[in-house]
Amino acid sequence: MNSLAMMIETAAPRPGRLVFVDTKELSFRLNEFNPVVFSAIDVSTHLQVARLYLTSTAGSSVDFLDFIGRKFPFPILEIRTSGKSPFTTSTTLQANHLFTSTAAKGGIMHSISPNPQDDDLLSIFTKLTFGGYFEGSIDYSAEQRLMRELINFLFFHNNH
């Protein structure tokens, strides 16, 4: 625990210094859409926000970036994501990617962890996000519970 506390203090000595953003695709479809939960968690405070989108696109990632900028009560200095879509593509220079360039315009550095298993904090914190909570055990009833309880969970987590 001391080692983990030291890693957190070093990586995020104050709120907003490091925020992890992750996505969790749900297995069911709504017509032609594949719903996805975007989650963000501040490493320093463990405050988190989440939002459900119908698709996982660069546009939805930019909308989520705007959402977390308004919802967190402190400025965000760095966002770290995995090296997967919608945060990066292999065909675009990362600085030109819509998510990275929009973050940079807002004064936020976007860092990528290509292999989350090698990033100790990212691998821990993505399991603490709302979507990560169900990782490996999500089925139809869990997804229904996820959709029903998302707002209630986040209210409880952030306020109690």
Coordinates of N, CA and C in Angstrom, one line a residue:
M1 N 0.8 -1.2 0.0 CA 0.0 0.0 0.0 C 0.9 1.2 0.0
N2 N 2.0 1.2 0.8 CA 2.9 2.4 0.8 C 3.4 2.6 -0.6
S3 N 3.8 1.6 -1.3 CA 4.3 1.7 -2.7 C 3.3 2.4 -3.6
L4 N 2.0 1.9 -3.5 CA 1.0 2.4 -4.3 C 0.7 3.9 -4.0
A5 N 0.7 4.2 -2.7 CA 0.5 5.6 -2.3 C 1.6 6.5 -2.8
M6 N 2.8 6.0 -2.8 CA 3.9 6.8 -3.3 C 3.8 7.0 -4.8
M7 N 3.4 6.0 -5.5 CA 3.2 6.1 -7.0 C 2.2 7.2 -7.3
I8 N 1.1 7.1 -6.5 CA 0.0 8.1 -6.7 C 0.5 9.5 -6.4
E9 N 1.2 9.7 -5.3 CA 1.7 11.0 -4.9 C 2.7 11.5 -5.9
T10 N 3.5 10.7 -6.4 CA 4.5 11.1 -7.4 C 3.8 11.5 -8.7
A11 N 2.9 10.6 -9.2 CA 2.2 10.9 -10.5 C 1.2 12.0 -10.5
A12 N 0.6 12.2 -9.3 CA -0.5 13.1 -9.2 C -0.5 13.8 -7.9
P13 N 0.4 14.7 -7.6 CA 0.5 15.4 -6.3 C -0.7 16.3 -6.0
R14 N -1.4 16.7 -7.1 CA -2.6 17.6 -6.8 C -3.7 17.2 -7.8
P15 N -4.9 17.6 -7.5 CA -6.1 17.3 -8.4 C -5.9 17.8 -9.8
G16 N -6.2 17.0 -10.8 CA -6.1 17.4 -12.2 C -4.8 17.1 -12.8
R17 N -3.8 16.8 -12.0 CA -2.4 16.6 -12.6 C -2.4 15.4 -13.5
L18 N -3.2 14.3 -13.2 CA -3.3 13.2 -14.1 C -4.7 12.6 -14.0
V19 N -5.4 12.5 -15.1 CA -6.7 11.9 -15.2 C -6.6 10.8 -16.2
F20 N -7.1 9.6 -15.8 CA -7.2 8.5 -16.7 C -8.5 8.4 -17.4
V21 N -8.6 8.2 -18.7 CA -9.8 8.1 -19.5 C -9.8 6.8 -20.1
D22 N -10.9 6.1 -20.0 CA -11.0 4.7 -20.6 C -12.4 4.5 -21.2
T23 N -12.6 3.5 -22.0 CA -13.9 3.2 -22.6 C -14.2 1.7 -22.3
K24 N -15.5 1.4 -22.3 CA -15.9 0.0 -22.1 C -17.1 -0.1 -23.1
E25 N -16.9 -0.9 -24.1 CA -18.0 -1.2 -25.1 C -18.9 -2.2 -24.4
L26 N -20.2 -2.0 -24.6 CA -21.2 -2.9 -24.1 C -21.5 -3.9 -25.2
S27 N -21.9 -5.1 -24.8 CA -22.0 -6.2 -25.8 C -23.3 -6.2 -26.6
F28 N -24.3 -5.5 -26.1 CA -25.5 -5.5 -26.9 C -25.5 -4.3 -27.8
R29 N -26.4 -4.4 -28.8 CA -26.5 -3.3 -29.8 C -27.9 -2.6 -29.7
L30 N -27.9 -1.4 -30.0 CA -29.2 -0.6 -30.1 C -29.4 -0.2 -31.5
N31 N -30.2 -1.0 -32.2 CA -30.3 -0.8 -33.7 C -29.0 -1.1 -34.3
E32 N -28.4 -0.1 -35.0 CA -27.1 -0.2 -35.6 C -26.0 0.3 -34.7
F33 N -26.3 0.7 -33.5 CA -25.3 1.4 -32.6 C -24.7 0.4 -31.6
N34 N -23.4 0.6 -31.3 CA -22.7 -0.2 -30.2 C -22.5 0.8 -29.1
P35 N -23.3 0.7 -28.0 CA -23.1 1.6 -26.9 C -21.8 1.4 -26.2
V36 N -21.2 2.5 -25.7 CA -19.9 2.5 -25.0 C -20.0 3.5 -23.8
V37 N -19.4 3.1 -22.7 CA -19.3 3.9 -21.5 C -17.9 4.5 -21.5
F38 N -17.8 5.9 -21.5 CA -16.6 6.6 -21.4 C -16.5 6.9 -19.9
S39 N -15.3 6.7 -19.3 CA -15.1 7.0 -17.9 C -13.8 7.8 -17.7
A40 N -13.8 8.7 -16.7 CA -12.6 9.4 -16.4 C -12.4 9.4 -14.9
I41 N -11.2 9.2 -14.4 CA -11.0 9.2 -13.0 C -9.7 10.0 -12.7
D42 N -9.8 10.9 -11.7 CA -8.7 11.7 -11.3 C -7.8 10.8 -10.4
V43 N -6.5 10.7 -10.6 CA -5.6 9.9 -9.8 C -5.5 10.4 -8.4
S44 N -5.4 11.7 -8.3 CA -5.2 12.3 -6.9 C -6.4 12.2 -6.0
T45 N -7.6 12.5 -6.5 CA -8.8 12.6 -5.7 C -9.7 11.3 -5.8
H46 N -9.5 10.5 -6.9 CA -10.3 9.4 -7.2 C -11.7 9.8 -7.7
L47 N -12.0 11.1 -7.8 CA -13.2 11.6 -8.3 C -13.4 11.1 -9.8
Q48 N -14.6 10.6 -10.1 CA -14.8 10.1 -11.5 C -16.1 10.6 -12.1
V49 N -16.1 10.6 -13.4 CA -17.3 10.9 -14.1 C -17.4 9.9 -15.3
A50 N -18.6 9.7 -15.7 CA -18.8 8.7 -16.8 C -20.0 9.2 -17.7
R51 N -20.0 8.8 -18.9 CA -21.1 9.1 -19.8 C -21.2 8.0 -20.8
L52 N -22.5 7.7 -21.2 CA -22.8 6.6 -22.1 C -23.0 7.3 -23.5
Y53 N -22.3 6.7 -24.5 CA -22.5 7.1 -25.9 C -23.0 6.0 -26.7
L54 N -23.6 6.3 -27.8 CA -24.1 5.3 -28.7 C -23.0 4.7 -29.6
T55 N -21.9 5.4 -29.8 CA -20.8 4.9 -30.6 C -19.4 5.4 -30.0
S56 N -18.4 4.7 -30.3 CA -17.1 5.0 -29.9 C -16.3 5.6 -31.1
T57 N -16.4 6.9 -31.2 CA -15.7 7.7 -32.3 C -14.9 8.8 -31.7
A58 N -14.0 9.3 -32.6 CA -13.2 10.5 -32.2 C -14.1 11.6 -31.8
G59 N -15.3 11.8 -32.4 CA -16.2 12.8 -32.0 C -16.8 12.6 -30.6
S60 N -17.1 11.4 -30.3 CA -17.6 11.1 -28.9 C -16.5 11.3 -27.9
S61 N -15.3 11.0 -28.3 CA -14.2 11.2 -27.3 C -13.9 12.7 -27.1
V62 N -14.1 13.5 -28.1 CA -13.9 15.0 -27.9 C -15.1 15.5 -27.1
D63 N -16.3 15.0 -27.3 CA -17.4 15.5 -26.5 C -17.2 15.1 -25.1
F64 N -16.7 13.9 -24.8 CA -16.4 13.5 -23.5 C -15.3 14.4 -22.8
L65 N -14.3 14.7 -23.6 CA -13.2 15.6 -23.2 C -13.9 17.0 -22.7
D66 N -14.8 17.5 -23.5 CA -15.5 18.7 -23.1 C -16.3 18.5 -21.8
F67 N -17.0 17.4 -21.7 CA -17.8 17.0 -20.5 C -16.9 16.9 -19.3
I68 N -15.8 16.3 -19.3 CA -15.0 16.2 -18.1 C -14.4 17.5 -17.7
G69 N -14.1 18.3 -18.7 CA -13.6 19.6 -18.4 C -14.6 20.5 -17.7
R70 N -15.8 20.3 -17.9 CA -16.9 21.0 -17.2 C -17.3 20.4 -15.9
K71 N -17.1 19.1 -15.8 CA -17.6 18.4 -14.6 C -16.5 18.3 -13.4
F72 N -15.3 18.2 -13.8 CA -14.3 18.2 -12.7 C -14.1 19.6 -12.2
P73 N -14.1 19.8 -10.8 CA -14.0 21.1 -10.2 C -12.6 21.7 -10.2
F74 N -11.7 21.2 -11.0 CA -10.3 21.7 -11.1 C -9.8 21.5 -12.5
P75 N -8.8 22.3 -12.9 CA -8.3 22.2 -14.2 C -7.6 20.9 -14.4
I76 N -7.6 20.4 -15.6 CA -7.0 19.1 -15.9 C -5.7 19.4 -16.7
L77 N -4.6 18.9 -16.2 CA -3.3 19.2 -16.8 C -2.9 18.0 -17.8
E78 N -3.2 16.8 -17.4 CA -2.8 15.7 -18.3 C -3.9 14.6 -18.3
I79 N -4.2 14.1 -19.5 CA -5.1 12.9 -19.6 C -4.3 11.8 -20.2
R80 N -4.4 10.6 -19.6 CA -3.7 9.4 -20.1 C -4.7 8.4 -20.5
T81 N -4.5 7.9 -21.7 CA -5.4 6.9 -22.3 C -4.6 5.7 -22.7
S82 N -5.3 4.6 -23.0 CA -4.6 3.4 -23.7 C -4.4 3.8 -25.1
G83 N -3.7 3.0 -25.8 CA -3.4 3.3 -27.2 C -4.4 2.7 -28.2
K84 N -5.7 2.8 -27.8 CA -6.7 2.2 -28.6 C -7.7 3.3 -29.1
S85 N -8.5 3.0 -30.1 CA -9.5 3.9 -30.6 C -10.5 4.1 -29.5
P86 N -11.0 5.3 -29.4 CA -11.0 6.5 -30.3 C -10.0 7.5 -29.9
F87 N -9.0 7.1 -29.1 CA -8.0 8.1 -28.7 C -6.8 8.2 -29.6
T88 N -6.6 7.2 -30.5 CA -5.5 7.2 -31.4 C -5.8 6.4 -32.6
T89 N -5.1 6.6 -33.6 CA -5.1 5.7 -34.8 C -3.7 5.5 -35.3
S90 N -3.5 4.4 -36.0 CA -2.2 4.1 -36.5 C -1.9 4.9 -37.8
T91 N -2.9 5.5 -38.4 CA -2.8 6.2 -39.7 C -2.6 7.7 -39.6
T92 N -2.7 8.2 -38.4 CA -2.6 9.7 -38.2 C -1.5 10.0 -37.2
L93 N -0.7 11.0 -37.5 CA 0.3 11.5 -36.6 C -0.5 11.9 -35.3
Q94 N -0.1 11.5 -34.1 CA -0.8 11.6 -32.9 C -1.2 13.1 -32.6
A95 N -0.2 14.0 -32.9 CA -0.5 15.4 -32.7 C -1.7 16.0 -33.5
N96 N -1.9 15.3 -34.6 CA -3.0 15.7 -35.5 C -4.3 15.0 -35.2
H97 N -4.3 14.0 -34.3 CA -5.5 13.3 -34.0 C -6.5 14.2 -33.3
L98 N -7.8 14.1 -33.6 CA -8.8 15.0 -33.1 C -8.8 15.1 -31.5
F99 N -8.7 14.0 -30.8 CA -8.7 14.0 -29.4 C -7.5 14.8 -28.8
T100 N -6.3 14.4 -29.3 CA -5.1 15.0 -28.9 C -5.0 16.5 -29.2
S101 N -5.4 16.9 -30.4 CA -5.3 18.3 -30.8 C -6.3 19.1 -30.0
T102 N -7.5 18.6 -29.8 CA -8.5 19.3 -29.0 C -8.0 19.5 -27.6
A103 N -7.4 18.4 -27.0 CA -6.9 18.5 -25.6 C -5.8 19.6 -25.6
A104 N -4.9 19.6 -26.5 CA -3.8 20.6 -26.6 C -4.3 22.0 -26.6
K105 N -5.4 22.2 -27.4 CA -6.0 23.5 -27.5 C -6.5 24.0 -26.2
G106 N -6.9 23.1 -25.3 CA -7.5 23.4 -24.0 C -6.4 23.4 -22.9
G107 N -5.1 23.3 -23.4 CA -4.0 23.3 -22.4 C -3.8 22.0 -21.7
I108 N -4.3 20.9 -22.2 CA -4.3 19.6 -21.6 C -3.3 18.7 -22.4
M109 N -2.3 18.1 -21.7 CA -1.5 17.1 -22.4 C -2.1 15.8 -22.5
H110 N -2.1 15.1 -23.7 CA -2.6 13.8 -23.8 C -1.5 12.8 -24.0
S111 N -1.3 11.9 -23.0 CA -0.3 10.9 -23.1 C -1.0 9.6 -23.3
I112 N -0.3 8.7 -23.9 CA -0.8 7.4 -24.3 C 0.0 6.3 -23.7
S113 N -0.6 5.3 -23.1 CA 0.0 4.1 -22.6 C -0.3 3.0 -23.5
P114 N 0.6 2.6 -24.5 CA 0.3 1.6 -25.5 C -0.1 0.3 -24.9
N115 N 0.5 -0.1 -23.7 CA 0.2 -1.3 -23.1 C -0.1 -1.1 -21.6
P116 N -1.5 -1.0 -21.3 CA -1.9 -0.6 -20.0 C -1.4 -1.6 -18.9
Q117 N -1.0 -2.8 -19.3 CA -0.5 -3.8 -18.3 C 0.9 -3.4 -17.8
D118 N 1.6 -2.6 -18.6 CA 2.9 -2.1 -18.2 C 2.9 -0.8 -17.4
D119 N 1.7 -0.2 -17.3 CA 1.5 1.0 -16.6 C 0.7 0.7 -15.3
D120 N 1.5 0.5 -14.2 CA 0.9 0.1 -13.0 C -0.4 0.9 -12.5
L121 N -0.2 2.2 -12.6 CA -1.4 3.0 -12.1 C -2.5 2.9 -13.1
L122 N -2.3 2.9 -14.4 CA -3.4 2.8 -15.4 C -4.1 1.5 -15.2
S123 N -3.4 0.4 -15.0 CA -4.0 -0.9 -14.9 C -4.9 -1.0 -13.6
I124 N -4.5 -0.3 -12.6 CA -5.3 -0.3 -11.3 C -6.5 0.6 -11.5
F125 N -6.2 1.8 -12.0 CA -7.3 2.8 -12.0 C -8.4 2.5 -13.0
T126 N -8.0 1.9 -14.2 CA -9.1 1.5 -15.1 C -10.0 0.5 -14.6
K127 N -9.6 -0.3 -13.6 CA -10.5 -1.3 -13.0 C -11.4 -0.6 -12.0
L128 N -11.0 0.6 -11.6 CA -11.9 1.4 -10.6 C -12.9 2.2 -11.3
T129 N -12.8 2.4 -12.6 CA -13.8 3.2 -13.4 C -15.1 2.4 -13.5
F130 N -16.2 3.1 -13.8 CA -17.5 2.4 -13.8 C -17.5 1.3 -14.8
G131 N -17.0 1.5 -16.0 CA -16.9 0.4 -17.0 C -16.0 -0.7 -16.6
G132 N -14.9 -0.4 -16.0 CA -13.9 -1.4 -15.5 C -14.4 -2.2 -14.4
Y133 N -15.4 -1.7 -13.7 CA -16.0 -2.5 -12.6 C -16.5 -3.8 -13.0
F134 N -17.1 -3.8 -14.3 CA -17.7 -5.0 -14.8 C -16.8 -5.8 -15.7
E135 N -15.5 -5.4 -15.9 CA -14.6 -6.0 -16.8 C -14.5 -7.5 -16.5
G136 N -14.7 -8.3 -17.6 CA -14.5 -9.8 -17.4 C -15.8 -10.5 -16.9
S137 N -16.8 -9.8 -16.5 CA -17.9 -10.4 -15.9 C -19.2 -9.8 -16.5
I138 N -19.1 -9.1 -17.5 CA -20.3 -8.4 -18.0 C -21.2 -9.3 -18.9
D139 N -22.4 -9.3 -18.6 CA -23.4 -10.1 -19.3 C -24.6 -9.2 -19.5
Y140 N -25.7 -9.8 -20.0 CA -26.9 -8.9 -20.3 C -27.4 -8.3 -19.0
S141 N -27.5 -9.0 -17.9 CA -28.1 -8.4 -16.7 C -27.1 -7.4 -16.1
A142 N -25.8 -7.7 -16.2 CA -24.9 -6.7 -15.7 C -24.9 -5.4 -16.5
E143 N -25.1 -5.5 -17.8 CA -25.2 -4.3 -18.7 C -26.5 -3.5 -18.4
Q144 N -27.6 -4.2 -18.1 CA -28.8 -3.5 -17.7 C -28.6 -2.8 -16.4
R145 N -27.9 -3.5 -15.5 CA -27.6 -2.9 -14.2 C -26.7 -1.7 -14.4
L146 N -25.7 -1.8 -15.3 CA -24.8 -0.7 -15.6 C -25.6 0.5 -16.1
M147 N -26.5 0.3 -17.0 CA -27.2 1.5 -17.5 C -28.1 2.1 -16.5
R148 N -28.8 1.3 -15.7 CA -29.7 1.8 -14.7 C -29.0 2.5 -13.5
E149 N -27.8 2.0 -13.2 CA -27.2 2.5 -11.9 C -26.0 3.5 -12.2
L150 N -25.7 3.8 -13.4 CA -24.6 4.7 -13.7 C -24.7 6.0 -13.0
I151 N -25.8 6.7 -13.1 CA -26.0 7.9 -12.4 C -26.0 7.8 -10.9
N152 N -26.7 6.8 -10.4 CA -26.7 6.6 -8.9 C -25.3 6.3 -8.4
F153 N -24.5 5.4 -9.1 CA -23.2 5.1 -8.6 C -22.3 6.3 -8.6
L154 N -22.3 7.1 -9.7 CA -21.4 8.2 -9.8 C -21.8 9.3 -8.7
F155 N -23.1 9.5 -8.5 CA -23.5 10.4 -7.4 C -23.0 9.9 -6.1
F156 N -23.1 8.7 -5.7 CA -22.7 8.1 -4.5 C -21.1 8.2 -4.4
H157 N -20.4 7.8 -5.4 CA -19.0 7.7 -5.4 C -18.4 9.1 -5.2
N158 N -19.0 10.1 -6.0 CA -18.4 11.5 -5.9 C -18.8 12.3 -4.7
N159 N -19.9 11.9 -4.1 CA -20.4 12.7 -3.0 C -20.3 12.1 -1.6
H160 N -20.1 10.8 -1.6 CA -20.0 10.2 -0.2 C -18.7 9.5 -0.1

